[in-house]
Amino acid sequence: MKAVGLYKYLPITNEESLVDVEVEQGNPTGHDLLIRVQAVSVNPVDTKVRAPKDKEEKPKILGFDASGIVEEVGEECSLFKKGDKVYYAGSIGRQGTNSEYHLVDERIVGRKPENLSFAEAAAMPLTTLTAWEGLFQRLHVQEGESILIINGGGGVGSIAIQLAKQAGLTVIATSSRIETSEWCKGLGADFIINHYESMEEQLKEHGMESVDNIFCLHSTDKHWKEMSKVIRPQGKICSIVENEEPIDLKLLQDKSISFFWEFMFTRPLYETDDIVDQHHILNKVGEELEKGNLQHTLQETISPINAENMRKAHGKVEKGKMIGKIVVEGWGQ
C-alpha cells in the first residue's frame, strides 16, 4: 500500500526528509480496526518526531490525526463495524496514519461527526483530546472560574477556547498577531493579551489580579515565571509543552499551586485501564459539533496525500505561525 515515511531524520527542506514508500498492509487482531484513511492532519508532534537525529528507520510512517472508513475489525472489537466512518488521533507507539490503510485500537477511535467532511474531521482528534483532557481531567475546571490559555490560536487553543466557554469559564487567550487575535475572539475568548509582553500588566489592565487556571500551549520555559505570578493562590497550571531547562517548582510553593502535564498519548501508549475514555470524548465532542455548539478548526487543505505535500504541511507547521489546523487529504490515483 502507499504511504509517506522516512528512512532518516532530516530537515524538512531536504527532499529525503519524507518520501513516498510502499509498505505491507496489516491485518487487524484484538481491539484493532483497519482504517481506509481519507485525510490526515499535521501537528507539532509530527514535526518533533521527524526532527533531525542520528537514527535510521526501515521506514517509519508518521501521522496521528486521521479520518477514514473501517475496512476490517479485530476479533475483540465491539464499538465499530465495517463501513463505519471514524476519526481518531492514533498512538505515538505505533506506525502512523500517513498510509492508505492504518491499524488503530478502536478504544481511542470516535464516530466521525456527520456534518463534517473527512478533512474537517481529521483536523480535530489530537487537539480535541488534548484540550478536553487538559481542561476537565487535569485542571478540573469549574463554571464561573477564569482560565488563561497561552497560545489561543493554535490547534489545541482553538478547541480549548470553545470548550472552556461552553463550560462557563471566563477565557483569556494570548495571541501575538492581529489575525490570530480575531480568530480567538471569533471562537469566544472574552479578551486577548499578548504572550510576548507582560501578561501580569495586561491582566491588570482588564481588572484581573490573577486567574484560576492556566493552560500553557506555548513555551513552558519562557512563561514559567510569569505563570507563577498571575496564577491565584491554590490555582492550577497545566502544560503540554516540554521544558528544555529545569523548571523551578519552588515558585509554586507559597501559593500551593497544582501543576499538571497533559500528554494525550498516555492512554494509548500505556493501554491504561481508562483507555476507552478517548472513544467517549471524541463521541461527545462529535455530538457537540453536529449540534453546532462547537466549530471545526480546519484552516487549510492540501491534496493529495504524498511526500511532497506532507513536506509542505510540515514546513508550515514548523514555522509556528499556524492558525487552527492544516489537513492533507486523498490518495489520488
Short mmCIF file of C-alpha atoms in Angstrom, two decimals:
data_model
loop_
_atom_site.label_atom_id
_atom_site.label_comp_id
_atom_site.label_asym_id
_atom_site.label_seq_id
_atom_site.Cartn_x
_atom_site.Cartn_y
_atom_site.Cartn_z
CA MET A 1 0.00 0.00 0.00
CA LYS A 2 1.02 3.62 -0.47
CA ALA A 3 2.47 5.54 2.47
CA VAL A 4 4.63 8.55 3.29
CA GLY A 5 7.56 7.75 5.55
CA LEU A 6 11.17 8.40 6.38
CA TYR A 7 14.40 6.44 6.48
CA LYS A 8 16.48 9.23 8.00
CA TYR A 9 15.60 12.15 10.27
CA LEU A 10 16.37 15.23 8.18
CA PRO A 11 15.42 18.93 7.90
CA ILE A 12 12.08 19.33 6.11
CA THR A 13 13.82 21.28 3.34
CA ASN A 14 15.58 18.04 2.35
CA GLU A 15 13.57 16.06 -0.23
CA GLU A 16 14.55 12.85 1.57
CA SER A 17 13.00 14.01 4.87
CA LEU A 18 9.66 12.49 3.83
CA VAL A 19 9.39 10.11 0.88
CA ASP A 20 6.74 8.09 -0.91
CA VAL A 21 7.04 4.42 0.04
CA GLU A 22 5.24 1.10 -0.40
CA VAL A 23 4.67 -0.86 2.82
CA GLU A 24 2.79 -4.03 3.73
CA GLN A 25 -0.83 -3.65 4.80
CA GLY A 26 -1.51 -5.05 8.27
CA ASN A 27 -4.37 -7.27 9.42
CA PRO A 28 -6.48 -6.29 12.44
CA THR A 29 -6.47 -8.53 15.51
CA GLY A 30 -7.74 -7.99 19.05
CA HIS A 31 -9.12 -4.46 19.52
CA ASP A 32 -7.64 -3.16 16.26
CA LEU A 33 -9.55 -1.66 13.36
CA LEU A 34 -8.15 -1.47 9.85
CA ILE A 35 -8.97 2.03 8.58
CA ARG A 36 -9.03 3.15 4.95
CA VAL A 37 -7.52 6.60 5.53
CA GLN A 38 -9.23 9.54 3.80
CA ALA A 39 -7.48 12.54 5.39
CA VAL A 40 -4.70 13.29 7.87
CA SER A 41 -3.69 16.37 9.81
CA VAL A 42 -0.18 17.55 10.68
CA ASN A 43 0.52 18.60 14.29
CA PRO A 44 3.61 19.98 16.04
CA VAL A 45 4.23 16.49 17.45
CA ASP A 46 4.69 15.21 13.87
CA THR A 47 7.48 17.72 13.27
CA LYS A 48 9.10 16.98 16.64
CA VAL A 49 9.17 13.25 15.96
CA ARG A 50 10.61 13.92 12.49
CA ALA A 51 13.23 16.42 13.72
CA PRO A 52 16.86 15.67 12.70
CA LYS A 53 18.59 12.99 14.76
CA ASP A 54 21.23 10.31 14.22
CA LYS A 55 18.98 7.32 13.64
CA GLU A 56 17.74 5.28 10.68
CA GLU A 57 14.39 3.58 10.03
CA LYS A 58 13.04 0.99 7.59
CA PRO A 59 10.89 3.08 7.14
CA LYS A 60 8.98 4.95 9.87
CA ILE A 61 5.47 6.15 9.00
CA LEU A 62 4.47 9.38 10.74
CA GLY A 63 0.99 10.78 11.31
CA PHE A 64 -1.50 10.78 14.18
CA ASP A 65 -4.73 12.61 13.30
CA ALA A 66 -6.84 10.79 10.72
CA SER A 67 -10.34 10.26 9.47
CA GLY A 68 -11.46 7.32 7.38
CA ILE A 69 -13.66 4.28 6.92
CA VAL A 70 -13.48 0.99 8.82
CA GLU A 71 -12.36 -1.73 6.40
CA GLU A 72 -11.96 -4.68 8.81
CA VAL A 73 -12.23 -5.29 12.57
CA GLY A 74 -10.32 -7.47 15.02
CA GLU A 75 -11.98 -10.34 16.86
CA GLU A 76 -12.33 -8.37 20.13
CA CYS A 77 -13.90 -5.28 18.56
CA SER A 78 -17.39 -4.26 19.67
CA LEU A 79 -17.56 -0.49 19.11
CA PHE A 80 -17.38 -0.35 15.30
CA LYS A 81 -18.14 -2.40 12.21
CA LYS A 82 -17.05 -2.45 8.59
CA GLY A 83 -18.18 0.70 6.76
CA ASP A 84 -18.30 3.00 9.81
CA LYS A 85 -16.84 6.48 9.33
CA VAL A 86 -14.42 7.41 12.10
CA TYR A 87 -11.85 9.92 13.34
CA TYR A 88 -9.00 9.47 15.80
CA ALA A 89 -5.52 10.55 16.94
CA GLY A 90 -3.63 7.25 17.00
CA SER A 91 -0.72 6.26 19.20
CA ILE A 92 2.83 7.55 19.31
CA GLY A 93 3.98 3.98 19.97
CA ARG A 94 2.82 2.59 16.60
CA GLN A 95 3.24 3.27 12.90
CA GLY A 96 1.37 6.40 11.88
CA THR A 97 -1.63 7.37 9.81
CA ASN A 98 0.19 8.61 6.68
CA SER A 99 -0.71 5.44 4.81
CA GLU A 100 -3.62 4.19 2.70
CA TYR A 101 -4.64 1.76 5.45
CA HIS A 102 -3.91 2.06 9.16
CA LEU A 103 -4.30 -0.14 12.22
CA VAL A 104 -5.64 1.55 15.36
CA ASP A 105 -7.13 0.42 18.68
CA GLU A 106 -10.90 1.00 18.48
CA ARG A 107 -10.94 2.24 22.09
CA ILE A 108 -9.28 5.51 21.02
CA VAL A 109 -11.46 6.00 17.95
CA GLY A 110 -14.61 8.13 17.68
CA ARG A 111 -17.55 8.21 15.29
CA LYS A 112 -16.96 10.88 12.63
CA PRO A 113 -19.37 13.80 13.07
CA GLU A 114 -21.92 13.56 10.28
CA ASN A 115 -21.82 17.26 9.46
CA LEU A 116 -18.06 17.33 8.92
CA SER A 117 -16.15 16.32 5.82
CA PHE A 118 -13.29 13.85 6.22
CA ALA A 119 -10.84 16.77 6.03
CA GLU A 120 -12.70 18.75 8.69
CA ALA A 121 -12.92 15.70 10.94
CA ALA A 122 -9.21 14.89 10.54
CA ALA A 123 -8.34 18.33 11.93
CA MET A 124 -9.96 17.63 15.28
CA PRO A 125 -8.95 14.48 17.25
CA LEU A 126 -5.48 15.14 18.69
CA THR A 127 -6.20 18.75 19.63
CA THR A 128 -9.67 17.90 20.95
CA LEU A 129 -8.38 15.11 23.18
CA THR A 130 -5.53 17.30 24.44
CA ALA A 131 -7.86 20.20 25.20
CA TRP A 132 -10.54 18.05 26.84
CA GLU A 133 -8.13 16.07 28.99
CA GLY A 134 -6.23 19.22 29.96
CA LEU A 135 -9.33 21.19 30.92
CA PHE A 136 -11.55 18.56 32.50
CA GLN A 137 -9.26 15.74 33.63
CA ARG A 138 -6.14 17.65 34.70
CA LEU A 139 -7.31 21.15 35.66
CA HIS A 140 -10.86 20.05 36.57
CA VAL A 141 -12.17 23.49 35.57
CA GLN A 142 -15.46 24.66 37.05
CA GLU A 143 -18.18 27.02 35.86
CA GLY A 144 -17.51 30.60 36.95
CA GLU A 145 -13.72 30.20 37.03
CA SER A 146 -11.24 32.04 34.82
CA ILE A 147 -8.63 30.48 32.55
CA LEU A 148 -5.62 31.88 30.74
CA ILE A 149 -4.95 29.94 27.53
CA ILE A 150 -1.43 30.69 26.32
CA ASN A 151 -1.35 30.46 22.51
CA GLY A 152 -5.07 30.51 21.85
CA GLY A 153 -4.80 30.46 18.06
CA GLY A 154 -3.05 27.11 17.64
CA GLY A 155 -4.78 23.79 17.16
CA VAL A 156 -5.24 22.96 20.86
CA GLY A 157 -6.02 26.55 21.80
CA SER A 158 -8.68 26.81 19.11
CA ILE A 159 -10.74 23.99 20.59
CA ALA A 160 -9.80 24.74 24.23
CA ILE A 161 -11.29 28.25 23.95
CA GLN A 162 -14.57 26.80 22.74
CA LEU A 163 -14.72 24.03 25.35
CA ALA A 164 -13.87 26.44 28.18
CA LYS A 165 -16.55 28.94 27.11
CA GLN A 166 -19.11 26.16 26.80
CA ALA A 167 -18.21 25.11 30.36
CA GLY A 168 -18.95 28.62 31.65
CA LEU A 169 -15.44 29.98 32.20
CA THR A 170 -14.07 33.46 31.62
CA VAL A 171 -11.49 32.87 28.88
CA ILE A 172 -8.38 34.98 28.39
CA ALA A 173 -6.45 33.87 25.31
CA THR A 174 -3.00 35.02 24.28
CA SER A 175 -2.01 35.99 20.76
CA SER A 176 0.78 38.00 19.16
CA ARG A 177 -0.80 38.80 15.78
CA ILE A 178 -3.93 40.67 14.70
CA GLU A 179 -5.29 37.81 12.60
CA THR A 180 -4.79 35.35 15.45
CA SER A 181 -6.49 37.69 17.91
CA GLU A 182 -9.51 37.96 15.64
CA TRP A 183 -9.61 34.17 15.30
CA CYS A 184 -9.58 33.74 19.09
CA LYS A 185 -12.32 36.33 19.58
CA GLY A 186 -14.42 34.57 16.96
CA LEU A 187 -14.10 31.33 18.93
CA GLY A 188 -15.42 33.03 22.07
CA ALA A 189 -12.42 34.36 24.03
CA ASP A 190 -13.54 37.14 26.39
CA PHE A 191 -10.37 39.13 25.76
CA ILE A 192 -6.92 38.77 24.26
CA ILE A 193 -3.46 39.56 25.62
CA ASN A 194 -0.01 39.25 24.03
CA HIS A 195 2.23 36.47 25.40
CA TYR A 196 5.34 38.34 24.24
CA GLU A 197 4.53 41.22 26.61
CA SER A 198 3.94 41.29 30.37
CA MET A 199 0.85 39.15 30.94
CA GLU A 200 0.68 40.37 34.54
CA GLU A 201 0.36 44.01 33.47
CA GLN A 202 -2.11 43.21 30.68
CA LEU A 203 -4.35 41.26 33.04
CA LYS A 204 -4.38 44.18 35.46
CA GLU A 205 -5.47 46.45 32.62
CA HIS A 206 -8.51 44.20 32.31
CA GLY A 207 -9.15 44.39 36.05
CA MET A 208 -7.72 40.98 36.90
CA GLU A 209 -5.03 40.43 39.52
CA SER A 210 -4.87 36.68 38.90
CA VAL A 211 -6.51 33.74 37.12
CA ASP A 212 -7.87 30.47 38.48
CA ASN A 213 -6.35 28.24 35.80
CA ILE A 214 -3.60 28.41 33.19
CA PHE A 215 -3.38 26.16 30.13
CA CYS A 216 0.11 26.57 28.68
CA LEU A 217 0.30 25.70 24.99
CA HIS A 218 3.45 27.68 24.19
CA SER A 219 6.98 27.52 25.71
CA THR A 220 6.73 26.33 29.30
CA ASP A 221 10.29 27.63 29.83
CA LYS A 222 9.56 31.15 28.61
CA HIS A 223 6.32 31.63 30.55
CA TRP A 224 7.07 29.73 33.77
CA LYS A 225 7.95 32.70 35.98
CA GLU A 226 5.08 34.82 34.77
CA MET A 227 2.62 31.96 35.13
CA SER A 228 3.68 31.64 38.76
CA LYS A 229 2.95 35.36 39.24
CA VAL A 230 -0.52 35.51 37.68
CA ILE A 231 -1.97 32.24 38.97
CA ARG A 232 -4.17 32.72 42.02
CA PRO A 233 -3.33 31.04 45.35
CA GLN A 234 -4.37 27.37 45.17
CA GLY A 235 -4.81 27.68 41.43
CA LYS A 236 -3.87 25.13 38.78
CA ILE A 237 -1.47 25.13 35.82
CA CYS A 238 -1.40 22.55 33.01
CA SER A 239 1.16 22.49 30.20
CA ILE A 240 1.51 20.42 27.04
CA VAL A 241 4.92 21.86 26.07
CA GLU A 242 8.04 20.04 27.25
CA ASN A 243 10.65 22.12 29.09
CA GLU A 244 14.19 22.47 27.75
CA GLU A 245 15.59 23.82 31.03
CA PRO A 246 14.85 22.72 34.62
CA ILE A 247 11.75 24.48 35.93
CA ASP A 248 11.71 25.87 39.45
CA LEU A 249 8.77 24.25 41.25
CA LYS A 250 9.55 26.35 44.34
CA LEU A 251 7.89 29.27 42.57
CA LEU A 252 4.58 27.46 43.10
CA GLN A 253 5.10 26.53 46.74
CA ASP A 254 3.89 29.63 48.59
CA LYS A 255 0.60 29.66 46.68
CA SER A 256 0.10 25.87 46.92
CA ILE A 257 -0.24 25.68 43.14
CA SER A 258 -1.01 22.37 41.42
CA PHE A 259 0.92 21.65 38.22
CA PHE A 260 -0.02 19.03 35.64
CA TRP A 261 1.39 17.69 32.40
CA GLU A 262 -1.05 16.74 29.65
CA PHE A 263 0.08 14.23 27.04
CA MET A 264 -2.85 12.77 25.11
CA PHE A 265 -0.80 9.75 24.01
CA THR A 266 -0.50 8.47 27.60
CA ARG A 267 -3.63 6.32 27.42
CA PRO A 268 -2.86 4.53 24.12
CA LEU A 269 0.88 4.30 24.83
CA TYR A 270 0.38 2.54 28.17
CA GLU A 271 -3.02 0.99 27.39
CA THR A 272 -4.34 2.38 30.67
CA ASP A 273 -7.46 0.95 32.29
CA ASP A 274 -9.40 4.02 31.14
CA ILE A 275 -8.15 3.97 27.53
CA VAL A 276 -11.73 3.87 26.23
CA ASP A 277 -12.27 7.39 27.64
CA GLN A 278 -10.78 8.73 24.41
CA HIS A 279 -13.51 6.96 22.44
CA HIS A 280 -16.14 8.56 24.67
CA ILE A 281 -14.55 12.05 24.49
CA LEU A 282 -14.42 12.01 20.69
CA ASN A 283 -18.05 10.91 20.54
CA LYS A 284 -19.16 13.63 22.99
CA VAL A 285 -17.34 16.33 21.07
CA GLY A 286 -18.68 14.90 17.82
CA GLU A 287 -22.22 15.37 19.11
CA GLU A 288 -21.47 18.99 20.00
CA LEU A 289 -20.02 19.59 16.55
CA GLU A 290 -23.16 18.13 14.98
CA LYS A 291 -25.36 20.38 17.13
CA GLY A 292 -23.35 23.44 16.08
CA ASN A 293 -22.18 24.14 19.64
CA LEU A 294 -18.55 23.75 18.55
CA GLN A 295 -16.88 24.55 15.25
CA HIS A 296 -14.12 22.67 13.47
CA THR A 297 -10.68 24.28 13.33
CA LEU A 298 -9.58 23.35 9.80
CA GLN A 299 -7.99 26.34 8.06
CA GLU A 300 -6.08 24.86 5.11
CA THR A 301 -6.38 21.72 2.98
CA ILE A 302 -3.75 20.25 0.64
CA SER A 303 -4.40 17.37 -1.77
CA PRO A 304 -3.42 14.60 -2.43
CA ILE A 305 -1.55 12.77 0.33
CA ASN A 306 2.03 12.31 -0.92
CA ALA A 307 5.54 13.10 0.26
CA GLU A 308 5.74 16.46 -1.49
CA ASN A 309 2.53 17.72 0.10
CA MET A 310 3.38 16.28 3.50
CA ARG A 311 6.68 18.18 3.38
CA LYS A 312 4.73 21.36 2.57
CA ALA A 313 2.42 20.79 5.54
CA HIS A 314 5.31 20.01 7.91
CA GLY A 315 7.07 23.17 6.77
CA LYS A 316 4.04 25.32 7.51
CA VAL A 317 3.60 23.82 10.98
CA GLU A 318 7.30 24.18 11.79
CA LYS A 319 7.15 27.95 11.21
CA GLY A 320 4.95 28.24 14.31
CA LYS A 321 2.52 30.67 12.69
CA MET A 322 -0.41 28.31 12.18
CA ILE A 323 -3.95 29.40 12.96
CA GLY A 324 -6.14 26.36 13.51
CA LYS A 325 -5.19 23.20 11.62
CA ILE A 326 -3.83 22.02 8.25
CA VAL A 327 -5.02 18.79 6.61
CA VAL A 328 -3.76 16.69 3.69
CA GLU A 329 -6.46 14.57 2.06
CA GLY A 330 -6.98 11.92 -0.61
CA TRP A 331 -4.53 9.47 -2.17
CA GLY A 332 -5.10 10.38 -5.80
CA GLN A 333 -4.64 7.77 -8.50
#
